[in-house]
Amino acid sequence: MKFPIIFLLLAAAAPCRAQAQAPQTPMPGQILVTGTLADEAGKAAVLTRLRELYGAERVVDQIAIGNVAVPANWNGYVQKLIAPNLKLISRGQISVDGNNVSVRGEVANEAQRQQIASDIATSLNPTYIVNNGLRVRAAEAEQGLLDAALDKRIIEFDSGKATITPAGLTILDEMAAVMLKLRGRKVEVIGHTDDTGLRASNVALSQARAEAVRAYLAGKGVVADSVLVSGQGPDRPVASNTTADGRARNRRIEFRIAR
């Protein structure tokens, strides 16, 4: 699902500034643009830019024209703000109130959060103040914790069995510590194998290994109901099965935040 963004254009402060309309609630996928601008030319420029970026059918015009004052080159700076990186934001809002720019919403990771704010700041002159209210989506942030804990390591099992090796148990101790911090979140534990042998046997083995992982995590305090297990067998390889190294990489346990 695509989430809406509200683009508030509150053109600079002045005692005679017209009152902007209270923004409606945009529907999923819509870009609601609201506020007060000084003239029709500025309004047309903003709408054209937004329609080019998001598509004409998604942009909902709620801009009023009123007696407002704007800083020098204000319309030009607003045009620079309507850049492709805004499409990385969901559940968001960007407002431009005179020299104050505020951006809120959700992005996929910390790098995007910082880059978007940096791009906004560098597109403006130093008189503008940028408030970065972007946040990393919870699921992506939590997935990052799981990925960092696993650190591309393989949880090993005895050959052809669902018995976790001592080295694998050490890794699971670290995973359990992270999962205990993800209260209220369900985690998928997905077993994978290489393609050696019968597919049906590999699917069953991968399922048994995922269940063994869940049982061990439960012994470390992770609520069993918060762990969903599945066995994918050889169906989702991450490397070639033609080499020993590739087959070893495919025999793995994957941890994913449940959506």
PDB file of C-alpha atoms in Angstrom:
ATOM      1  CA  MET A   1       0.000   0.000   0.000  1.00  0.00           C
ATOM      2  CA  LYS A   2       1.199   3.523  -0.759  1.00  0.00           C
ATOM      3  CA  PHE A   3       0.724   5.984   2.055  1.00  0.00           C
ATOM      4  CA  PRO A   4      -0.215   9.650   1.714  1.00  0.00           C
ATOM      5  CA  ILE A   5       1.908  12.699   2.198  1.00  0.00           C
ATOM      6  CA  ILE A   6       0.621  16.162   3.023  1.00  0.00           C
ATOM      7  CA  PHE A   7       2.573  19.004   1.456  1.00  0.00           C
ATOM      8  CA  LEU A   8       1.779  22.126   3.477  1.00  0.00           C
ATOM      9  CA  LEU A   9       2.710  25.429   1.879  1.00  0.00           C
ATOM     10  CA  LEU A  10       2.200  28.133   4.472  1.00  0.00           C
ATOM     11  CA  ALA A  11       3.719  31.101   2.715  1.00  0.00           C
ATOM     12  CA  ALA A  12       5.510  33.334   5.117  1.00  0.00           C
ATOM     13  CA  ALA A  13       4.250  35.102   8.162  1.00  0.00           C
ATOM     14  CA  ALA A  14       2.540  38.479   7.920  1.00  0.00           C
ATOM     15  CA  PRO A  15      -0.226  40.094  10.008  1.00  0.00           C
ATOM     16  CA  CYS A  16      -2.520  40.038   6.994  1.00  0.00           C
ATOM     17  CA  ARG A  17      -1.842  36.437   6.070  1.00  0.00           C
ATOM     18  CA  ALA A  18      -4.928  34.610   4.901  1.00  0.00           C
ATOM     19  CA  GLN A  19      -6.065  31.634   6.942  1.00  0.00           C
ATOM     20  CA  ALA A  20      -5.204  28.383   5.207  1.00  0.00           C
ATOM     21  CA  GLN A  21      -7.818  25.690   4.928  1.00  0.00           C
ATOM     22  CA  ALA A  22      -7.652  22.897   7.448  1.00  0.00           C
ATOM     23  CA  PRO A  23      -6.140  19.980   5.535  1.00  0.00           C
ATOM     24  CA  GLN A  24      -8.362  17.071   4.686  1.00  0.00           C
ATOM     25  CA  THR A  25      -7.295  13.517   5.403  1.00  0.00           C
ATOM     26  CA  PRO A  26      -5.682  12.211   2.216  1.00  0.00           C
ATOM     27  CA  MET A  27      -6.557   8.772   0.930  1.00  0.00           C
ATOM     28  CA  PRO A  28      -3.842   6.128   0.538  1.00  0.00           C
ATOM     29  CA  GLY A  29      -1.604   7.071  -2.364  1.00  0.00           C
ATOM     30  CA  GLN A  30      -2.737  10.715  -2.478  1.00  0.00           C
ATOM     31  CA  ILE A  31      -0.563  13.801  -2.147  1.00  0.00           C
ATOM     32  CA  LEU A  32      -2.571  16.537  -0.480  1.00  0.00           C
ATOM     33  CA  VAL A  33      -1.163  20.018  -1.054  1.00  0.00           C
ATOM     34  CA  THR A  34      -2.664  22.727   1.083  1.00  0.00           C
ATOM     35  CA  GLY A  35      -1.981  26.192   2.479  1.00  0.00           C
ATOM     36  CA  THR A  36      -1.973  29.756   1.186  1.00  0.00           C
ATOM     37  CA  LEU A  37       0.089  31.190  -1.652  1.00  0.00           C
ATOM     38  CA  ALA A  38       0.400  34.747  -2.909  1.00  0.00           C
ATOM     39  CA  ASP A  39      -0.646  34.251  -6.535  1.00  0.00           C
ATOM     40  CA  GLU A  40      -1.941  31.821  -9.131  1.00  0.00           C
ATOM     41  CA  ALA A  41       1.439  31.604 -10.866  1.00  0.00           C
ATOM     42  CA  GLY A  42       3.114  30.251  -7.730  1.00  0.00           C
ATOM     43  CA  LYS A  43       0.267  27.813  -7.179  1.00  0.00           C
ATOM     44  CA  ALA A  44       0.466  26.546 -10.751  1.00  0.00           C
ATOM     45  CA  ALA A  45       4.227  26.037 -10.480  1.00  0.00           C
ATOM     46  CA  VAL A  46       3.908  24.001  -7.288  1.00  0.00           C
ATOM     47  CA  LEU A  47       1.106  21.826  -8.658  1.00  0.00           C
ATOM     48  CA  THR A  48       2.943  21.225 -11.930  1.00  0.00           C
ATOM     49  CA  ARG A  49       6.072  20.124 -10.099  1.00  0.00           C
ATOM     50  CA  LEU A  50       4.155  17.797  -7.764  1.00  0.00           C
ATOM     51  CA  ARG A  51       2.186  16.282 -10.650  1.00  0.00           C
ATOM     52  CA  GLU A  52       5.389  15.628 -12.568  1.00  0.00           C
ATOM     53  CA  LEU A  53       6.841  13.872  -9.520  1.00  0.00           C
ATOM     54  CA  TYR A  54       3.860  11.865  -8.270  1.00  0.00           C
ATOM     55  CA  GLY A  55       1.436  11.769 -11.198  1.00  0.00           C
ATOM     56  CA  ALA A  56      -1.460  14.164 -11.833  1.00  0.00           C
ATOM     57  CA  GLU A  57      -4.111  11.734 -10.605  1.00  0.00           C
ATOM     58  CA  ARG A  58      -2.527  11.542  -7.134  1.00  0.00           C
ATOM     59  CA  VAL A  59      -2.175  15.272  -6.371  1.00  0.00           C
ATOM     60  CA  VAL A  60      -5.107  16.819  -4.514  1.00  0.00           C
ATOM     61  CA  ASP A  61      -5.161  20.632  -4.768  1.00  0.00           C
ATOM     62  CA  GLN A  62      -6.320  22.456  -1.658  1.00  0.00           C
ATOM     63  CA  ILE A  63      -4.218  25.617  -2.083  1.00  0.00           C
ATOM     64  CA  ALA A  64      -5.818  28.998  -1.367  1.00  0.00           C
ATOM     65  CA  ILE A  65      -4.695  32.360  -2.738  1.00  0.00           C
ATOM     66  CA  GLY A  66      -4.345  35.143  -0.179  1.00  0.00           C
ATOM     67  CA  ASN A  67      -2.521  38.275   0.869  1.00  0.00           C
ATOM     68  CA  VAL A  68       0.707  36.757   2.148  1.00  0.00           C
ATOM     69  CA  ALA A  69       4.324  37.854   2.227  1.00  0.00           C
ATOM     70  CA  VAL A  70       7.147  35.586   1.069  1.00  0.00           C
ATOM     71  CA  PRO A  71      10.946  35.747   1.397  1.00  0.00           C
ATOM     72  CA  ALA A  72      13.031  36.536  -1.656  1.00  0.00           C
ATOM     73  CA  ASN A  73      13.091  33.740  -4.240  1.00  0.00           C
ATOM     74  CA  TRP A  74      10.694  31.712  -2.070  1.00  0.00           C
ATOM     75  CA  ASN A  75       8.898  30.090  -5.002  1.00  0.00           C
ATOM     76  CA  GLY A  76      12.195  28.982  -6.488  1.00  0.00           C
ATOM     77  CA  TYR A  77      13.288  27.358  -3.263  1.00  0.00           C
ATOM     78  CA  VAL A  78       9.971  25.523  -2.952  1.00  0.00           C
ATOM     79  CA  GLN A  79      10.523  24.137  -6.447  1.00  0.00           C
ATOM     80  CA  LYS A  80      13.906  22.782  -5.349  1.00  0.00           C
ATOM     81  CA  LEU A  81      12.320  21.112  -2.336  1.00  0.00           C
ATOM     82  CA  ILE A  82       9.949  19.087  -4.509  1.00  0.00           C
ATOM     83  CA  ALA A  83      12.656  16.601  -5.438  1.00  0.00           C
ATOM     84  CA  PRO A  84      12.548  12.849  -6.240  1.00  0.00           C
ATOM     85  CA  ASN A  85      13.825  11.884  -2.782  1.00  0.00           C
ATOM     86  CA  LEU A  86      10.472  12.963  -1.310  1.00  0.00           C
ATOM     87  CA  LYS A  87       9.065   9.761  -2.815  1.00  0.00           C
ATOM     88  CA  LEU A  88      11.130   7.826  -0.265  1.00  0.00           C
ATOM     89  CA  ILE A  89       8.887   9.217   2.502  1.00  0.00           C
ATOM     90  CA  SER A  90       5.646   7.527   3.505  1.00  0.00           C
ATOM     91  CA  ARG A  91       3.016   8.648   6.022  1.00  0.00           C
ATOM     92  CA  GLY A  92       4.694  12.010   5.676  1.00  0.00           C
ATOM     93  CA  GLN A  93       4.311  15.744   5.641  1.00  0.00           C
ATOM     94  CA  ILE A  94       6.529  18.587   4.508  1.00  0.00           C
ATOM     95  CA  SER A  95       5.643  22.146   5.394  1.00  0.00           C
ATOM     96  CA  VAL A  96       7.235  25.365   4.223  1.00  0.00           C
ATOM     97  CA  ASP A  97       6.293  28.308   6.415  1.00  0.00           C
ATOM     98  CA  GLY A  98       8.344  31.267   5.313  1.00  0.00           C
ATOM     99  CA  ASN A  99      11.958  30.401   6.164  1.00  0.00           C
ATOM    100  CA  ASN A 100      10.994  27.350   8.225  1.00  0.00           C
ATOM    101  CA  VAL A 101      10.906  23.937   6.593  1.00  0.00           C
ATOM    102  CA  SER A 102       9.667  20.904   8.497  1.00  0.00           C
ATOM    103  CA  VAL A 103       9.673  17.373   7.165  1.00  0.00           C
ATOM    104  CA  ARG A 104       8.075  14.420   8.916  1.00  0.00           C
ATOM    105  CA  GLY A 105       7.262  10.852   8.008  1.00  0.00           C
ATOM    106  CA  GLU A 106       8.780   7.408   7.699  1.00  0.00           C
ATOM    107  CA  VAL A 107      11.756   6.243   5.662  1.00  0.00           C
ATOM    108  CA  ALA A 108      13.390   2.860   5.235  1.00  0.00           C
ATOM    109  CA  ASN A 109      16.671   3.456   7.063  1.00  0.00           C
ATOM    110  CA  GLU A 110      18.871   5.965   8.878  1.00  0.00           C
ATOM    111  CA  ALA A 111      20.909   6.722   5.763  1.00  0.00           C
ATOM    112  CA  GLN A 112      17.766   7.880   3.942  1.00  0.00           C
ATOM    113  CA  ARG A 113      16.676   9.932   6.950  1.00  0.00           C
ATOM    114  CA  GLN A 114      19.942  11.858   7.007  1.00  0.00           C
ATOM    115  CA  GLN A 115      20.310  12.153   3.231  1.00  0.00           C
ATOM    116  CA  ILE A 116      16.850  13.634   2.689  1.00  0.00           C
ATOM    117  CA  ALA A 117      17.372  16.259   5.393  1.00  0.00           C
ATOM    118  CA  SER A 118      20.819  17.067   3.990  1.00  0.00           C
ATOM    119  CA  ASP A 119      19.472  17.420   0.443  1.00  0.00           C
ATOM    120  CA  ILE A 120      16.743  19.761   1.676  1.00  0.00           C
ATOM    121  CA  ALA A 121      19.199  21.934   3.589  1.00  0.00           C
ATOM    122  CA  THR A 122      21.670  22.203   0.704  1.00  0.00           C
ATOM    123  CA  SER A 123      18.898  23.204  -1.719  1.00  0.00           C
ATOM    124  CA  LEU A 124      18.107  26.286   0.407  1.00  0.00           C
ATOM    125  CA  ASN A 125      20.061  29.318   1.476  1.00  0.00           C
ATOM    126  CA  PRO A 126      21.400  29.666   5.050  1.00  0.00           C
ATOM    127  CA  THR A 127      18.447  31.781   6.217  1.00  0.00           C
ATOM    128  CA  TYR A 128      16.206  28.714   6.123  1.00  0.00           C
ATOM    129  CA  ILE A 129      15.763  26.487   9.165  1.00  0.00           C
ATOM    130  CA  VAL A 130      15.156  22.780   8.504  1.00  0.00           C
ATOM    131  CA  ASN A 131      13.498  20.602  11.127  1.00  0.00           C
ATOM    132  CA  ASN A 132      14.146  16.918  10.404  1.00  0.00           C
ATOM    133  CA  GLY A 133      11.256  14.977  11.897  1.00  0.00           C
ATOM    134  CA  LEU A 134      11.783  11.893   9.755  1.00  0.00           C
ATOM    135  CA  ARG A 135      11.905   8.537  11.495  1.00  0.00           C
ATOM    136  CA  VAL A 136      13.000   5.095  10.410  1.00  0.00           C
ATOM    137  CA  ARG A 137      10.102   2.702   9.966  1.00  0.00           C
ATOM    138  CA  ALA A 138       9.946   0.419  12.967  1.00  0.00           C
ATOM    139  CA  ALA A 139      10.029  -2.825  11.019  1.00  0.00           C
ATOM    140  CA  GLU A 140      13.133  -1.800   9.067  1.00  0.00           C
ATOM    141  CA  ALA A 141      14.909  -0.611  12.223  1.00  0.00           C
ATOM    142  CA  GLU A 142      14.097  -3.848  14.033  1.00  0.00           C
ATOM    143  CA  GLN A 143      15.104  -5.928  11.033  1.00  0.00           C
ATOM    144  CA  GLY A 144      18.410  -4.116  11.121  1.00  0.00           C
ATOM    145  CA  LEU A 145      18.925  -5.274  14.717  1.00  0.00           C
ATOM    146  CA  LEU A 146      18.317  -8.898  13.721  1.00  0.00           C
ATOM    147  CA  ASP A 147      20.614  -8.636  10.694  1.00  0.00           C
ATOM    148  CA  ALA A 148      23.382  -7.063  12.775  1.00  0.00           C
ATOM    149  CA  ALA A 149      23.118  -9.782  15.421  1.00  0.00           C
ATOM    150  CA  LEU A 150      23.283 -12.608  12.873  1.00  0.00           C
ATOM    151  CA  ASP A 151      26.047 -10.735  11.023  1.00  0.00           C
ATOM    152  CA  LYS A 152      25.863 -13.029   7.959  1.00  0.00           C
ATOM    153  CA  ARG A 153      26.822 -16.054  10.072  1.00  0.00           C
ATOM    154  CA  ILE A 154      25.353 -19.500   9.459  1.00  0.00           C
ATOM    155  CA  ILE A 155      23.616 -21.397  12.266  1.00  0.00           C
ATOM    156  CA  GLU A 156      25.001 -24.886  11.798  1.00  0.00           C
ATOM    157  CA  PHE A 157      23.340 -28.244  12.432  1.00  0.00           C
ATOM    158  CA  ASP A 158      24.614 -31.800  12.527  1.00  0.00           C
ATOM    159  CA  SER A 159      24.617 -33.190   8.987  1.00  0.00           C
ATOM    160  CA  GLY A 160      21.146 -34.254   7.894  1.00  0.00           C
ATOM    161  CA  LYS A 161      19.681 -33.570  11.338  1.00  0.00           C
ATOM    162  CA  ALA A 162      17.875 -30.815  13.260  1.00  0.00           C
ATOM    163  CA  THR A 163      20.457 -30.864  16.050  1.00  0.00           C
ATOM    164  CA  ILE A 164      22.067 -27.445  16.475  1.00  0.00           C
ATOM    165  CA  THR A 165      25.852 -27.459  16.862  1.00  0.00           C
ATOM    166  CA  PRO A 166      27.551 -25.707  19.820  1.00  0.00           C
ATOM    167  CA  ALA A 167      28.669 -22.914  17.480  1.00  0.00           C
ATOM    168  CA  GLY A 168      25.093 -22.498  16.309  1.00  0.00           C
ATOM    169  CA  LEU A 169      23.858 -22.321  19.901  1.00  0.00           C
ATOM    170  CA  THR A 170      26.299 -19.504  20.608  1.00  0.00           C
ATOM    171  CA  ILE A 171      24.846 -17.494  17.747  1.00  0.00           C
ATOM    172  CA  LEU A 172      21.303 -18.211  18.944  1.00  0.00           C
ATOM    173  CA  ASP A 173      22.195 -16.904  22.406  1.00  0.00           C
ATOM    174  CA  GLU A 174      22.991 -13.573  20.764  1.00  0.00           C
ATOM    175  CA  MET A 175      19.831 -13.687  18.650  1.00  0.00           C
ATOM    176  CA  ALA A 176      17.720 -14.382  21.740  1.00  0.00           C
ATOM    177  CA  ALA A 177      19.149 -11.319  23.494  1.00  0.00           C
ATOM    178  CA  VAL A 178      18.077  -9.113  20.570  1.00  0.00           C
ATOM    179  CA  MET A 179      14.661 -10.731  20.168  1.00  0.00           C
ATOM    180  CA  LEU A 180      13.868 -10.140  23.833  1.00  0.00           C
ATOM    181  CA  LYS A 181      14.134  -6.416  23.069  1.00  0.00           C
ATOM    182  CA  LEU A 182      11.566  -6.653  20.253  1.00  0.00           C
ATOM    183  CA  ARG A 183       8.585  -6.907  22.551  1.00  0.00           C
ATOM    184  CA  GLY A 184       5.288  -7.121  20.713  1.00  0.00           C
ATOM    185  CA  ARG A 185       6.975  -8.049  17.433  1.00  0.00           C
ATOM    186  CA  LYS A 186       6.647 -11.423  15.753  1.00  0.00           C
ATOM    187  CA  VAL A 187       9.735 -12.850  14.081  1.00  0.00           C
ATOM    188  CA  GLU A 188       9.771 -15.397  11.280  1.00  0.00           C
ATOM    189  CA  VAL A 189      12.397 -18.122  11.611  1.00  0.00           C
ATOM    190  CA  ILE A 190      12.827 -19.646   8.155  1.00  0.00           C
ATOM    191  CA  GLY A 191      14.825 -22.782   7.478  1.00  0.00           C
ATOM    192  CA  HIS A 192      16.654 -23.333   4.172  1.00  0.00           C
ATOM    193  CA  THR A 193      18.702 -26.190   2.717  1.00  0.00           C
ATOM    194  CA  ASP A 194      20.815 -26.854  -0.337  1.00  0.00           C
ATOM    195  CA  ASP A 195      19.416 -28.957  -3.193  1.00  0.00           C
ATOM    196  CA  THR A 196      21.183 -32.211  -2.345  1.00  0.00           C
ATOM    197  CA  GLY A 197      18.676 -35.066  -2.079  1.00  0.00           C
ATOM    198  CA  LEU A 198      14.920 -35.104  -2.448  1.00  0.00           C
ATOM    199  CA  ARG A 199      13.073 -31.797  -2.252  1.00  0.00           C
ATOM    200  CA  ALA A 200      10.392 -33.176   0.071  1.00  0.00           C
ATOM    201  CA  SER A 201      13.044 -34.399   2.504  1.00  0.00           C
ATOM    202  CA  ASN A 202      14.826 -31.059   2.410  1.00  0.00           C
ATOM    203  CA  VAL A 203      11.601 -29.150   3.082  1.00  0.00           C
ATOM    204  CA  ALA A 204      10.876 -31.375   6.072  1.00  0.00           C
ATOM    205  CA  LEU A 205      14.438 -30.982   7.361  1.00  0.00           C
ATOM    206  CA  SER A 206      14.346 -27.183   7.013  1.00  0.00           C
ATOM    207  CA  GLN A 207      11.033 -27.105   8.894  1.00  0.00           C
ATOM    208  CA  ALA A 208      12.434 -29.284  11.684  1.00  0.00           C
ATOM    209  CA  ARG A 209      15.501 -27.062  11.987  1.00  0.00           C
ATOM    210  CA  ALA A 210      13.370 -23.912  12.213  1.00  0.00           C
ATOM    211  CA  GLU A 211      11.307 -25.564  14.938  1.00  0.00           C
ATOM    212  CA  ALA A 212      14.483 -26.542  16.787  1.00  0.00           C
ATOM    213  CA  VAL A 213      15.584 -22.918  16.704  1.00  0.00           C
ATOM    214  CA  ARG A 214      12.228 -21.779  18.092  1.00  0.00           C
ATOM    215  CA  ALA A 215      12.437 -24.327  20.892  1.00  0.00           C
ATOM    216  CA  TYR A 216      15.927 -23.167  21.853  1.00  0.00           C
ATOM    217  CA  LEU A 217      14.921 -19.500  21.789  1.00  0.00           C
ATOM    218  CA  ALA A 218      11.935 -20.307  24.000  1.00  0.00           C
ATOM    219  CA  GLY A 219      14.355 -21.787  26.515  1.00  0.00           C
ATOM    220  CA  LYS A 220      16.131 -18.430  26.534  1.00  0.00           C
ATOM    221  CA  GLY A 221      12.925 -16.541  27.369  1.00  0.00           C
ATOM    222  CA  VAL A 222      11.641 -15.662  23.883  1.00  0.00           C
ATOM    223  CA  VAL A 223       7.876 -16.211  23.846  1.00  0.00           C
ATOM    224  CA  ALA A 224       7.235 -19.151  21.531  1.00  0.00           C
ATOM    225  CA  ASP A 225       4.052 -17.579  20.118  1.00  0.00           C
ATOM    226  CA  SER A 226       6.112 -14.607  18.901  1.00  0.00           C
ATOM    227  CA  VAL A 227       8.217 -16.879  16.677  1.00  0.00           C
ATOM    228  CA  LEU A 228       6.707 -18.102  13.412  1.00  0.00           C
ATOM    229  CA  VAL A 229       8.497 -20.985  11.730  1.00  0.00           C
ATOM    230  CA  SER A 230       8.581 -22.290   8.179  1.00  0.00           C
ATOM    231  CA  GLY A 231      10.777 -24.553   6.084  1.00  0.00           C
ATOM    232  CA  GLN A 232      11.574 -23.479   2.534  1.00  0.00           C
ATOM    233  CA  GLY A 233      13.882 -26.378   1.718  1.00  0.00           C
ATOM    234  CA  PRO A 234      16.019 -25.655  -1.373  1.00  0.00           C
ATOM    235  CA  ASP A 235      13.557 -23.231  -2.977  1.00  0.00           C
ATOM    236  CA  ARG A 236      15.268 -19.932  -2.034  1.00  0.00           C
ATOM    237  CA  PRO A 237      19.031 -20.309  -2.535  1.00  0.00           C
ATOM    238  CA  VAL A 238      21.340 -17.351  -1.972  1.00  0.00           C
ATOM    239  CA  ALA A 239      24.290 -18.970  -3.741  1.00  0.00           C
ATOM    240  CA  SER A 240      25.014 -21.585  -6.368  1.00  0.00           C
ATOM    241  CA  ASN A 241      24.527 -25.198  -5.306  1.00  0.00           C
ATOM    242  CA  THR A 242      27.297 -26.289  -7.665  1.00  0.00           C
ATOM    243  CA  THR A 243      30.053 -25.557  -5.116  1.00  0.00           C
ATOM    244  CA  ALA A 244      30.624 -26.672  -1.524  1.00  0.00           C
ATOM    245  CA  ASP A 245      30.787 -23.059  -0.365  1.00  0.00           C
ATOM    246  CA  GLY A 246      27.521 -22.212  -2.119  1.00  0.00           C
ATOM    247  CA  ARG A 247      25.737 -25.212  -0.626  1.00  0.00           C
ATOM    248  CA  ALA A 248      26.993 -24.258   2.843  1.00  0.00           C
ATOM    249  CA  ARG A 249      25.616 -20.741   2.427  1.00  0.00           C
ATOM    250  CA  ASN A 250      22.250 -22.095   1.341  1.00  0.00           C
ATOM    251  CA  ARG A 251      21.955 -24.252   4.475  1.00  0.00           C
ATOM    252  CA  ARG A 252      20.870 -21.413   6.702  1.00  0.00           C
ATOM    253  CA  ILE A 253      18.331 -20.020   9.157  1.00  0.00           C
ATOM    254  CA  GLU A 254      16.804 -16.669   8.265  1.00  0.00           C
ATOM    255  CA  PHE A 255      15.250 -14.227  10.758  1.00  0.00           C
ATOM    256  CA  ARG A 256      12.664 -11.770   9.445  1.00  0.00           C
ATOM    257  CA  ILE A 257      10.372  -9.302  11.201  1.00  0.00           C
ATOM    258  CA  ALA A 258       6.851 -10.575  10.454  1.00  0.00           C
ATOM    259  CA  ARG A 259       4.792  -8.107   8.401  1.00  0.00           C
TER     260      ARG A 259
END
